[in-house]
Amino acid sequence: MLLPFDPTASSALVEELDDWAKRLDERIVPHRWEGRLRRSLEAEAVAASTSLEGVAVTADDALRILAGDPPDSVPAADQALVRGYRDAMTFVQRRADDGALAWNRELLVGVQDRVAAGDRRMGAGRLRTRAAWVTRARTGEVVFEPPDAEAVPELVDRIGATVESADWHPAVAAAWVHVAVAAVHPFQDGNGRTARVLASLAMYRGGFRHPAFTSLEEWWGRNPDSYYRAFDCLGARFALETDVTPFVTIHVEAQVQQARELALRQQADGLLWTALENLLDDIGLPLRLANALYDLFYDRGVTARYYRSLADTSPATARNDLALLAAAGLAMAEGRTRGRHYDRGPELHGRLGTLLGVAPDGGAIARELLRRAPG
């Protein structure tokens, strides 16, 4: 077998993951807020994935880029990579339950083409035709030597055939395809992002569609040392018989850890959303403004264009809505006309604190929400 592993090494973790899937599927969350959770997780995943590849885009930047309101500070090329990653994830989400979808060379190349935003300079949609090396960013030291370019087409076909025929748990399949694509390094650029998107596809295809399971990008972004250490099992150069059990186990364990954390976050953020709607109801403002207050609570600036994409309003309504927040002291306008954005206003923490019976402080409010979140 190509890159063999011991599937029993992660059996207990797989059982725990299945238990989390059942528990999360049974939870009831505010419907209007659930879409915001998905947007936030998508932006965090994009930012983490691009940062692992050396592209400095924050989650806040990604949120605005994906909403069609890119910050001027983000170069156009980086914006294209953010949109490319989103397009790749949208592609695998859309195709995951398609019975005609097959794990093959065409699929892998198609995902990389989207990840690379169709940029031919990055070898978009083509297998590499020259040697490749994996280097340490800070020192330039070569840490891994993938197979020769001549071997890549056959190895890509073997990766597809292996996943297509295997009867593995989705989390195990996700881990294996991740390490296999990274090890073969079949593309000129975008190998890591492509491997991680394909891992997400394996989870989607296996029925794990809850946001807690569909992408490990944000987890790896917060734990980059663990991510890079997981690849140590590959050694210094590619070999067909390399045992990748350590990587598979670490990957499945990361899935479990992320499920635990996001389960708690889902509950706490759901309570926050409900509190924001209650606050708006108390002062007679439209509940759709929770879309803006949610970002403001986390100290993310909000523009009228960005808010429009969240609340699905007209430009005039968006401007009027945000002006109402400012008049209530929940937001503060900064800048003029086209450059105007809104920051958190002086009354937001105070009103939320009163509503929840805690100090008017963001940290105190967050701790109270976590305390109230069901286990």
Coordinates of C-alpha atoms in Angstrom, one line a residue, residues 2-213:
L2 CA 1.1 3.6 -0.7
L3 CA 2.0 5.3 2.6
P4 CA 0.6 2.5 4.9
F5 CA -0.7 3.2 8.4
D6 CA -2.3 1.3 11.3
P7 CA -6.0 2.2 11.4
T8 CA -6.5 0.8 14.9
A9 CA -4.2 3.4 16.3
S10 CA -7.0 6.0 16.1
S11 CA -10.0 3.8 16.8
A12 CA -10.8 5.4 20.2
L13 CA -10.6 8.9 18.7
V14 CA -12.9 7.9 15.9
E15 CA -15.5 6.7 18.4
E16 CA -15.3 10.0 20.3
L17 CA -15.7 11.9 17.0
D18 CA -18.8 9.9 16.1
D19 CA -20.2 10.7 19.5
W20 CA -19.5 14.4 19.0
A21 CA -21.2 14.3 15.6
K22 CA -24.4 12.8 17.2
R23 CA -24.4 15.4 20.0
L24 CA -23.9 18.4 17.7
D25 CA -26.5 17.2 15.2
E26 CA -29.1 17.2 18.0
R27 CA -28.4 20.7 19.3
I28 CA -30.8 23.5 18.5
V29 CA -29.3 26.9 17.7
P30 CA -30.8 30.2 16.6
H31 CA -31.4 29.8 12.9
R32 CA -30.4 33.4 11.9
W33 CA -27.2 33.1 13.8
E34 CA -26.1 29.7 12.3
G35 CA -25.3 31.3 9.0
R36 CA -23.1 33.8 10.8
L37 CA -21.2 31.0 12.5
R38 CA -20.5 29.4 9.1
R39 CA -19.3 32.7 7.7
S40 CA -17.0 33.3 10.6
L41 CA -15.6 29.8 10.5
E42 CA -15.1 30.0 6.8
A43 CA -13.2 33.3 7.1
E44 CA -11.0 31.9 10.0
A45 CA -10.3 28.8 7.9
V46 CA -9.3 30.9 4.9
A47 CA -7.0 33.1 7.0
A48 CA -5.4 30.2 8.7
S49 CA -4.8 28.2 5.5
T50 CA -3.3 31.2 3.7
S51 CA -1.1 32.1 6.7
L52 CA 0.3 28.6 6.8
E53 CA 1.5 29.3 3.3
G54 CA 3.0 32.6 4.3
V55 CA 0.2 34.9 3.1
A56 CA -0.6 37.5 5.9
V57 CA -4.4 37.8 5.7
T58 CA -6.4 38.1 9.0
A59 CA -9.8 36.5 9.6
D60 CA -11.3 40.0 9.6
D61 CA -9.7 40.7 6.2
A62 CA -11.1 37.4 4.9
L63 CA -14.6 38.2 6.1
R64 CA -14.6 41.4 4.2
I65 CA -13.0 40.0 1.1
L66 CA -15.5 37.1 1.0
A67 CA -18.3 39.7 1.5
G68 CA -17.2 41.7 -1.5
D69 CA -15.8 44.5 0.6
P70 CA -12.0 43.9 0.5
P71 CA -9.7 46.2 2.7
D72 CA -7.4 48.4 0.7
S73 CA -4.5 47.1 2.8
V74 CA -4.7 43.6 1.3
P75 CA -2.9 43.2 -2.1
A76 CA -5.0 42.0 -5.0
A77 CA -3.0 38.8 -5.4
D78 CA -3.7 37.9 -1.8
Q79 CA -7.4 38.7 -2.2
A80 CA -7.4 36.3 -5.2
L81 CA -6.0 33.5 -3.1
V82 CA -8.6 34.1 -0.4
R83 CA -11.4 33.9 -3.0
G84 CA -9.7 30.9 -4.7
Y85 CA -9.7 28.9 -1.4
R86 CA -13.4 29.8 -0.9
D87 CA -14.2 28.6 -4.4
A88 CA -12.3 25.4 -3.8
M89 CA -14.3 24.7 -0.6
T90 CA -17.5 25.7 -2.3
F91 CA -16.7 23.2 -5.0
V92 CA -16.1 20.3 -2.7
Q93 CA -19.2 21.1 -0.6
R94 CA -21.4 21.2 -3.7
R95 CA -20.0 17.9 -5.1
A96 CA -19.6 16.0 -1.9
D97 CA -22.9 14.1 -2.2
D98 CA -22.7 13.6 -5.9
G99 CA -22.7 9.9 -6.6
A100 CA -20.8 10.5 -9.9
L101 CA -17.8 12.2 -8.0
A102 CA -14.7 10.0 -8.1
W103 CA -11.4 10.4 -6.3
N104 CA -9.1 10.7 -9.3
R105 CA -6.5 12.9 -10.9
E106 CA -9.2 15.2 -12.4
L107 CA -10.6 15.9 -9.0
L108 CA -7.2 16.7 -7.4
V109 CA -6.2 18.9 -10.3
G110 CA -9.6 20.7 -10.3
V111 CA -9.3 21.5 -6.6
Q112 CA -5.7 22.9 -7.0
D113 CA -6.8 25.0 -10.0
R114 CA -9.4 26.7 -7.7
V115 CA -7.0 27.0 -4.8
A116 CA -4.5 28.8 -7.1
A117 CA -7.3 31.0 -8.4
G118 CA -6.5 29.9 -12.0
D119 CA -3.1 31.6 -11.9
R120 CA -0.8 30.0 -14.4
R121 CA 2.2 31.4 -12.7
M122 CA 1.3 29.1 -9.8
G123 CA 0.9 26.1 -12.1
A124 CA -2.9 26.2 -11.7
G125 CA -4.6 23.0 -12.9
R126 CA -1.4 21.3 -13.9
L127 CA 0.8 18.6 -12.3
R128 CA 4.3 19.8 -11.7
T129 CA 6.9 19.0 -14.3
R130 CA 10.1 19.8 -12.4
A131 CA 11.7 18.9 -9.1
A132 CA 10.3 20.3 -5.8
W133 CA 11.6 20.8 -2.3
V134 CA 9.9 21.6 1.0
T135 CA 11.9 24.2 2.9
R136 CA 11.8 25.8 6.3
A137 CA 10.5 29.4 5.8
R138 CA 12.8 31.0 8.3
T139 CA 16.1 29.4 7.3
G140 CA 15.5 28.1 3.7
E141 CA 16.7 24.7 4.9
V142 CA 15.4 21.7 2.8
V143 CA 13.3 19.6 5.2
F144 CA 11.6 17.2 2.7
E145 CA 12.3 16.0 -0.8
P146 CA 9.1 14.9 -2.7
P147 CA 9.3 12.3 -5.5
D148 CA 10.7 13.2 -8.9
A149 CA 8.3 14.9 -11.3
E150 CA 8.2 11.9 -13.6
A151 CA 6.6 9.8 -10.9
V152 CA 3.9 12.3 -10.0
P153 CA 1.1 11.3 -12.5
E154 CA 1.2 7.7 -11.4
L155 CA 1.3 8.6 -7.7
V156 CA -1.6 11.0 -8.0
D157 CA -3.6 8.2 -9.7
R158 CA -2.7 5.9 -6.9
I159 CA -3.8 8.4 -4.3
G160 CA -7.2 8.7 -6.0
A161 CA -7.6 4.9 -6.4
T162 CA -6.6 4.3 -2.8
V163 CA -9.2 6.7 -1.3
E164 CA -11.9 5.6 -3.9
S165 CA -11.6 1.9 -2.9
A166 CA -10.8 2.2 0.8
D167 CA -13.4 1.5 3.5
W168 CA -12.1 3.9 6.1
H169 CA -13.8 6.2 8.6
P170 CA -14.1 9.7 7.0
A171 CA -11.7 11.2 9.5
V172 CA -9.1 8.5 8.7
A173 CA -9.6 9.1 5.0
A174 CA -9.3 12.8 5.5
A175 CA -6.0 12.4 7.4
W176 CA -4.5 10.0 4.8
V177 CA -5.4 12.0 1.7
H178 CA -4.0 15.1 3.5
V179 CA -0.6 13.5 4.2
A180 CA -0.5 11.6 0.8
V181 CA -1.0 14.8 -1.3
A182 CA 1.4 16.7 0.9
A183 CA 4.0 14.0 0.5
V184 CA 3.7 13.6 -3.3
H185 CA 3.6 17.4 -3.6
P186 CA 2.1 17.1 -7.1
F187 CA 1.8 20.8 -7.9
Q188 CA 4.1 23.7 -8.4
D189 CA 2.2 25.7 -5.8
G190 CA -0.8 25.3 -3.4
N191 CA 0.0 21.7 -2.3
G192 CA -0.8 22.4 1.4
R193 CA -4.1 24.2 0.7
T194 CA -5.1 21.5 -1.8
A195 CA -4.4 18.8 0.7
R196 CA -6.4 20.4 3.4
V197 CA -9.4 21.1 1.1
L198 CA -9.3 17.5 0.0
A199 CA -9.3 16.4 3.7
S200 CA -12.5 18.5 4.1
L201 CA -14.0 16.8 1.1
A202 CA -13.4 13.4 2.7
M203 CA -15.3 14.6 5.9
Y204 CA -18.1 16.1 3.8
R205 CA -18.4 13.0 1.7
G206 CA -18.6 10.9 4.9
G207 CA -21.5 12.8 6.2
F208 CA -19.7 15.2 8.6
R209 CA -21.2 18.5 7.5
H210 CA -21.4 20.3 10.8
P211 CA -19.0 23.3 10.8
A212 CA -17.1 21.7 13.7
F213 CA -15.9 19.0 11.4

